[in-house]
PDB file of C-alpha atoms in Angstrom:
ATOM      1  CA  MET R1348     -32.159-110.829 -13.817  1.00 57.00           C
ATOM      2  CA  ILE R1349     -29.960-113.703 -14.968  1.00 77.00           C
ATOM      3  CA  SER R1350     -26.212-113.177 -14.832  1.00 86.00           C
ATOM      4  CA  THR R1351     -24.048-114.424 -17.678  1.00 93.00           C
ATOM      5  CA  GLU R1352     -20.963-114.674 -15.430  1.00 96.00           C
ATOM      6  CA  TYR R1353     -20.482-115.160 -11.702  1.00 96.00           C
ATOM      7  CA  VAL R1354     -18.060-116.662  -9.189  1.00 97.00           C
ATOM      8  CA  LEU R1355     -19.315-120.122  -8.261  1.00 97.00           C
ATOM      9  CA  SER R1356     -16.525-121.062  -5.848  1.00 96.00           C
ATOM     10  CA  GLU R1357     -13.423-119.400  -4.415  1.00 96.00           C
ATOM     11  CA  GLN R1358     -11.644-122.603  -3.361  1.00 94.00           C
ATOM     12  CA  PRO R1359     -11.042-123.834  -5.954  1.00 96.00           C
ATOM     13  CA  PHE R1360     -11.752-120.666  -7.903  1.00 98.00           C
ATOM     14  CA  VAL R1361     -14.503-121.393 -10.436  1.00 98.00           C
ATOM     15  CA  VAL R1362     -16.507-118.980 -12.578  1.00 98.00           C
ATOM     16  CA  ARG R1363     -19.769-120.044 -14.184  1.00 98.00           C
ATOM     17  CA  ARG R1364     -20.570-118.427 -17.508  1.00 98.00           C
ATOM     18  CA  ARG R1365     -23.345-118.580 -20.105  1.00 98.00           C
ATOM     19  CA  VAL R1366     -22.640-118.023 -23.806  1.00 98.00           C
ATOM     20  CA  ARG R1367     -24.495-115.022 -25.230  1.00 97.00           C
ATOM     21  CA  TRP R1368     -25.754-114.961 -28.814  1.00 96.00           C
ATOM     22  CA  GLY R1369     -23.587-111.913 -29.624  1.00 97.00           C
ATOM     23  CA  GLU R1370     -20.448-113.925 -28.788  1.00 98.00           C
ATOM     24  CA  CYS R1371     -21.168-116.314 -31.675  1.00 97.00           C
ATOM     25  CA  ASP R1372     -20.774-116.321 -35.436  1.00 96.00           C
ATOM     26  CA  PRO R1373     -23.789-116.738 -37.764  1.00 95.00           C
ATOM     27  CA  ALA R1374     -23.451-120.532 -37.479  1.00 95.00           C
ATOM     28  CA  GLY R1375     -23.892-120.233 -33.702  1.00 95.00           C
ATOM     29  CA  VAL R1376     -20.332-121.130 -32.669  1.00 94.00           C
ATOM     30  CA  VAL R1377     -18.418-118.905 -30.231  1.00 97.00           C
ATOM     31  CA  TYR R1378     -15.925-116.641 -32.027  1.00 96.00           C
ATOM     32  CA  THR R1379     -12.337-117.750 -31.376  1.00 95.00           C
ATOM     33  CA  ALA R1380     -11.349-114.289 -30.116  1.00 96.00           C
ATOM     34  CA  THR R1381     -14.128-114.406 -27.507  1.00 98.00           C
ATOM     35  CA  PHE R1382     -12.284-117.129 -25.610  1.00 98.00           C
ATOM     36  CA  SER R1383      -9.573-114.574 -24.785  1.00 98.00           C
ATOM     37  CA  ASP R1384     -12.245-112.355 -23.241  1.00 98.00           C
ATOM     38  CA  TYR R1385     -13.501-115.285 -21.158  1.00 99.00           C
ATOM     39  CA  VAL R1386     -10.000-116.027 -19.838  1.00 99.00           C
ATOM     40  CA  ILE R1387      -9.049-112.411 -19.075  1.00 98.00           C
ATOM     41  CA  SER R1388     -12.374-111.865 -17.301  1.00 97.00           C
ATOM     42  CA  VAL R1389     -11.851-114.958 -15.128  1.00 98.00           C
ATOM     43  CA  ALA R1390      -8.287-113.839 -14.344  1.00 98.00           C
ATOM     44  CA  GLU R1391      -9.546-110.433 -13.180  1.00 96.00           C
ATOM     45  CA  LEU R1392     -12.202-112.059 -10.983  1.00 96.00           C
ATOM     46  CA  PHE R1393      -9.492-114.379  -9.610  1.00 98.00           C
ATOM     47  CA  TYR R1394      -7.256-111.418  -8.697  1.00 97.00           C
ATOM     48  CA  GLY R1395     -10.207-109.773  -6.976  1.00 95.00           C
ATOM     49  CA  SER R1396     -10.750-112.941  -4.961  1.00 96.00           C
ATOM     50  CA  LEU R1397      -7.056-113.202  -4.034  1.00 95.00           C
ATOM     51  CA  PHE R1398      -6.948-109.632  -2.740  1.00 94.00           C
ATOM     52  CA  GLY R1399     -10.490-109.241  -1.446  1.00 92.00           C
ATOM     53  CA  GLY R1400     -11.250-106.220  -3.593  1.00 91.00           C
ATOM     54  CA  THR R1401     -11.442-104.913  -7.099  1.00 91.00           C
ATOM     55  CA  PRO R1402      -8.343-106.086  -8.974  1.00 91.00           C
ATOM     56  CA  GLN R1403      -7.311-102.826 -10.618  1.00 92.00           C
ATOM     57  CA  ALA R1404      -7.641-100.842  -7.363  1.00 93.00           C
ATOM     58  CA  VAL R1405      -5.512-103.396  -5.499  1.00 89.00           C
ATOM     59  CA  LYS R1406      -2.857-103.431  -8.225  1.00 93.00           C
ATOM     60  CA  ASP R1407      -2.868 -99.609  -8.310  1.00 92.00           C
ATOM     61  CA  ARG R1408      -2.413 -99.479  -4.543  1.00 91.00           C
ATOM     62  CA  HIS R1409       0.602-101.809  -4.768  1.00 92.00           C
ATOM     63  CA  GLY R1410       2.005-100.122  -7.894  1.00 93.00           C
ATOM     64  CA  PHE R1411       1.980-103.024 -10.346  1.00 96.00           C
ATOM     65  CA  GLY R1412       0.077-104.321 -13.360  1.00 96.00           C
ATOM     66  CA  THR R1413      -0.301-107.771 -14.924  1.00 97.00           C
ATOM     67  CA  PRO R1414      -0.623-107.511 -18.716  1.00 96.00           C
ATOM     68  CA  THR R1415      -0.642-110.714 -20.720  1.00 97.00           C
ATOM     69  CA  ARG R1416       2.738-112.046 -21.847  1.00 98.00           C
ATOM     70  CA  ALA R1417       1.400-115.297 -23.323  1.00 98.00           C
ATOM     71  CA  LEU R1418      -1.961-116.957 -23.904  1.00 99.00           C
ATOM     72  CA  GLU R1419      -2.413-120.504 -25.179  1.00 98.00           C
ATOM     73  CA  PHE R1420      -5.570-122.504 -25.946  1.00 98.00           C
ATOM     74  CA  ASP R1421      -6.434-126.143 -26.511  1.00 98.00           C
ATOM     75  CA  PHE R1422      -9.996-126.290 -27.871  1.00 98.00           C
ATOM     76  CA  ARG R1423     -11.805-129.574 -27.208  1.00 98.00           C
ATOM     77  CA  ARG R1424     -15.550-128.928 -27.730  1.00 97.00           C
ATOM     78  CA  SER R1425     -17.629-126.199 -29.353  1.00 95.00           C
ATOM     79  CA  LEU R1426     -19.641-123.778 -27.273  1.00 97.00           C
ATOM     80  CA  TRP R1427     -23.046-122.630 -28.533  1.00 96.00           C
ATOM     81  CA  PRO R1428     -25.516-119.891 -27.556  1.00 97.00           C
ATOM     82  CA  ASP R1429     -26.951-120.436 -24.068  1.00 96.00           C
ATOM     83  CA  ASP R1430     -24.378-123.133 -23.198  1.00 97.00           C
ATOM     84  CA  THR R1431     -23.372-122.821 -19.571  1.00 97.00           C
ATOM     85  CA  PHE R1432     -19.837-123.747 -18.593  1.00 98.00           C
ATOM     86  CA  ASP R1433     -17.505-123.499 -15.606  1.00 98.00           C
ATOM     87  CA  ILE R1434     -13.928-122.225 -15.768  1.00 99.00           C
ATOM     88  CA  GLY R1435     -11.679-123.429 -12.951  1.00 98.00           C
ATOM     89  CA  VAL R1436      -8.325-121.820 -12.115  1.00 98.00           C
ATOM     90  CA  GLU R1437      -5.072-123.451 -11.037  1.00 98.00           C
ATOM     91  CA  VAL R1438      -1.778-121.671 -10.401  1.00 98.00           C
ATOM     92  CA  GLU R1439       0.478-123.748 -12.634  1.00 97.00           C
ATOM     93  CA  GLY R1440       3.744-121.906 -12.070  1.00 97.00           C
ATOM     94  CA  ILE R1441       5.241-118.917 -10.271  1.00 98.00           C
ATOM     95  CA  ARG R1442       8.471-117.397 -11.550  1.00 98.00           C
ATOM     96  CA  THR R1443      10.466-114.221 -10.909  1.00 98.00           C
ATOM     97  CA  ARG R1444       8.437-111.831 -13.093  1.00 98.00           C
ATOM     98  CA  THR R1445       5.642-114.027 -14.429  1.00 99.00           C
ATOM     99  CA  PHE R1446       3.189-116.674 -13.349  1.00 99.00           C
ATOM    100  CA  THR R1447       0.941-119.059 -15.257  1.00 99.00           C
ATOM    101  CA  LEU R1448      -2.730-119.698 -14.616  1.00 99.00           C
ATOM    102  CA  LEU R1449      -4.162-122.925 -16.008  1.00 98.00           C
ATOM    103  CA  MET R1450      -7.869-122.600 -16.748  1.00 99.00           C
ATOM    104  CA  THR R1451     -10.082-125.541 -17.602  1.00 98.00           C
ATOM    105  CA  ALA R1452     -13.581-124.917 -18.969  1.00 99.00           C
ATOM    106  CA  ARG R1453     -16.141-127.681 -18.520  1.00 98.00           C
ATOM    107  CA  LYS R1454     -19.586-127.894 -20.057  1.00 98.00           C
ATOM    108  CA  ALA R1455     -22.647-128.950 -18.030  1.00 96.00           C
ATOM    109  CA  ASP R1456     -22.069-132.594 -18.977  1.00 96.00           C
ATOM    110  CA  GLY R1457     -18.516-132.448 -17.539  1.00 96.00           C
ATOM    111  CA  GLU R1458     -16.824-132.488 -20.945  1.00 98.00           C
ATOM    112  CA  ILE R1459     -13.840-130.170 -21.301  1.00 98.00           C
ATOM    113  CA  ALA R1460     -14.625-127.351 -23.747  1.00 98.00           C
ATOM    114  CA  PHE R1461     -11.155-125.785 -23.638  1.00 99.00           C
ATOM    115  CA  VAL R1462      -7.973-125.504 -21.618  1.00 99.00           C
ATOM    116  CA  ALA R1463      -6.119-122.190 -21.500  1.00 99.00           C
ATOM    117  CA  ARG R1464      -2.771-121.098 -20.110  1.00 99.00           C
ATOM    118  CA  LEU R1465      -2.503-117.411 -19.272  1.00 99.00           C
ATOM    119  CA  THR R1466       0.938-116.026 -18.415  1.00 99.00           C
ATOM    120  CA  PRO R1467       0.845-112.448 -17.130  1.00 99.00           C
ATOM    121  CA  VAL R1468       4.028-110.444 -16.581  1.00 98.00           C
ATOM    122  CA  CYS R1469       4.400-108.039 -13.672  1.00 98.00           C
ATOM    123  CA  ILE R1470       5.058-104.435 -14.637  1.00 98.00           C
ATOM    124  CA  GLN R1471       5.472-101.216 -12.712  1.00 96.00           C
ATOM    125  CA  ARG R1472       2.429 -98.956 -13.058  1.00 91.00           C
ATOM    126  CA  GLY R1473       3.187 -95.937 -15.229  1.00 86.00           C
ATOM    127  CA  LYS R1474       6.170 -97.619 -16.918  1.00 89.00           C
ATOM    128  CA  ARG R1475       6.176-100.275 -19.586  1.00 85.00           C
ATOM    129  CA  GLU R1476       8.888-102.482 -18.124  1.00 94.00           C
ATOM    130  CA  SER R1477       8.774-105.750 -16.251  1.00 97.00           C
ATOM    131  CA  ILE R1478       9.556-105.938 -12.555  1.00 98.00           C
ATOM    132  CA  GLU R1479      10.077-108.724 -10.069  1.00 98.00           C
ATOM    133  CA  MET R1480       6.781-110.016  -8.805  1.00 98.00           C
ATOM    134  CA  PRO R1481       5.616-107.956  -5.821  1.00 97.00           C
ATOM    135  CA  ALA R1482       5.683-109.901  -2.544  1.00 97.00           C
ATOM    136  CA  VAL R1483       1.946-109.356  -1.983  1.00 95.00           C
ATOM    137  CA  LEU R1484       1.125-111.072  -5.299  1.00 97.00           C
ATOM    138  CA  ARG R1485       3.650-113.883  -4.832  1.00 98.00           C
ATOM    139  CA  GLU R1486       2.299-114.641  -1.352  1.00 97.00           C
ATOM    140  CA  ALA R1487      -1.317-114.644  -2.561  1.00 97.00           C
ATOM    141  CA  LEU R1488      -0.510-116.995  -5.469  1.00 98.00           C
ATOM    142  CA  ASP R1489       1.595-119.275  -3.217  1.00 98.00           C
ATOM    143  CA  GLN R1490      -1.190-119.487  -0.635  1.00 97.00           C
ATOM    144  CA  TYR R1491      -3.828-120.289  -3.255  1.00 98.00           C
ATOM    145  CA  GLN R1492      -1.587-122.925  -4.844  1.00 96.00           C
ATOM    146  CA  THR R1493      -0.892-124.499  -1.431  1.00 94.00           C
ATOM    147  CA  ARG R1494      -4.581-124.531  -0.455  1.00 92.00           C
ATOM    148  CA  CYS R1495      -5.443-126.226  -3.739  1.00 88.00           C
ATOM    149  CA  ARG R1496      -2.760-128.873  -3.302  1.00 83.00           C
ATOM    150  CA  THR R1497      -3.765-129.450   0.303  1.00 76.00           C
ATOM    151  CA  SER R1498      -7.463-129.632  -0.500  1.00 65.00           C
ATOM    152  CA  TYR R1499      -7.131-131.838  -3.539  1.00 51.00           C
ATOM    153  CA  ARG R1500      -3.868-133.668  -2.849  1.00 42.00           C
ATOM    154  CA  THR R1501      -2.062-133.205  -6.164  1.00 40.00           C
ATOM    155  CA  SER R1502      -3.634-130.166  -7.775  1.00 39.00           C
ATOM    156  CA  CYS R1503      -6.705-128.011  -7.851  1.00 46.00           C
ATOM    157  CA  GLN R1504      -9.622-129.845  -9.473  1.00 49.00           C
ATOM    158  CA  THR R1505     -11.656-127.606 -11.705  1.00 45.00           C
ATOM    159  CA  GLY R1506     -15.155-127.559 -13.001  1.00 42.00           C
ATOM    160  CA  CYS R1507     -18.525-128.651 -11.739  1.00 41.00           C
ATOM    161  CA  GLU R1508     -17.521-131.544  -9.495  1.00 45.00           C
ATOM    162  CA  ALA R1509     -14.798-129.641  -7.646  1.00 47.00           C
ATOM    163  CA  ALA R1510     -17.089-126.714  -6.923  1.00 47.00           C
ATOM    164  CA  GLY R1511     -19.826-129.024  -5.737  1.00 46.00           C
ATOM    165  CA  ALA R1512     -22.176-127.737  -8.414  1.00 44.00           C
ATOM    166  CA  THR R1513     -25.159-129.808  -9.400  1.00 40.00           C
ATOM    167  CA  THR R1514     -27.234-127.220 -11.274  1.00 41.00           C
ATOM    168  CA  PHE R1515     -26.585-124.562 -13.851  1.00 41.00           C
ATOM    169  CA  ALA R1516     -27.964-121.044 -14.292  1.00 41.00           C
ATOM    170  CA  GLY R1517     -31.625-121.078 -15.149  1.00 41.00           C
ATOM    171  CA  GLU R1518     -32.193-124.497 -13.554  1.00 42.00           C
ATOM    172  CA  PRO R1519     -34.042-124.822 -10.263  1.00 35.00           C
ATOM    173  CA  THR R1520     -31.936-125.806  -7.287  1.00 35.00           C
ATOM    174  CA  PRO R1521     -32.868-129.111  -5.629  1.00 35.00           C
TER     175      PRO R1521
END
């Protein structure tokens, strides 16, 4: 079985993904709305990595949620069926109730396909109102941000080179 999405690296956090035919329009270009799915999926995998468990269970246990407050894209290259690309995650900013994840998607040739900024807001489970960021989340984001800066001097590098990847799904490993 070939996976269409998997965690390639946890430090920096990188997810490798393959474009499925059903994610594309009749011309073979990924639907614009599909990019939101890519980003939200990577964010959920990132939360799971931060907490060492399934993201919704961890957030339930701590009594908070992280719905999207803002989502921004800068599209650079088209993605086509069967294209494989890596999405790397940086913690760009941490505020009182929100934080911003910067995600850079790189194609196999290293070219940037898109850059996304996802800004979740912390809410109390069961209520639809924002809350101050829970300490457990703030600490996890701070630690990840610090490890990235320490490991890569100025910021977390994303994509194939940072994860040490030399092959893509479906290719034999050297």
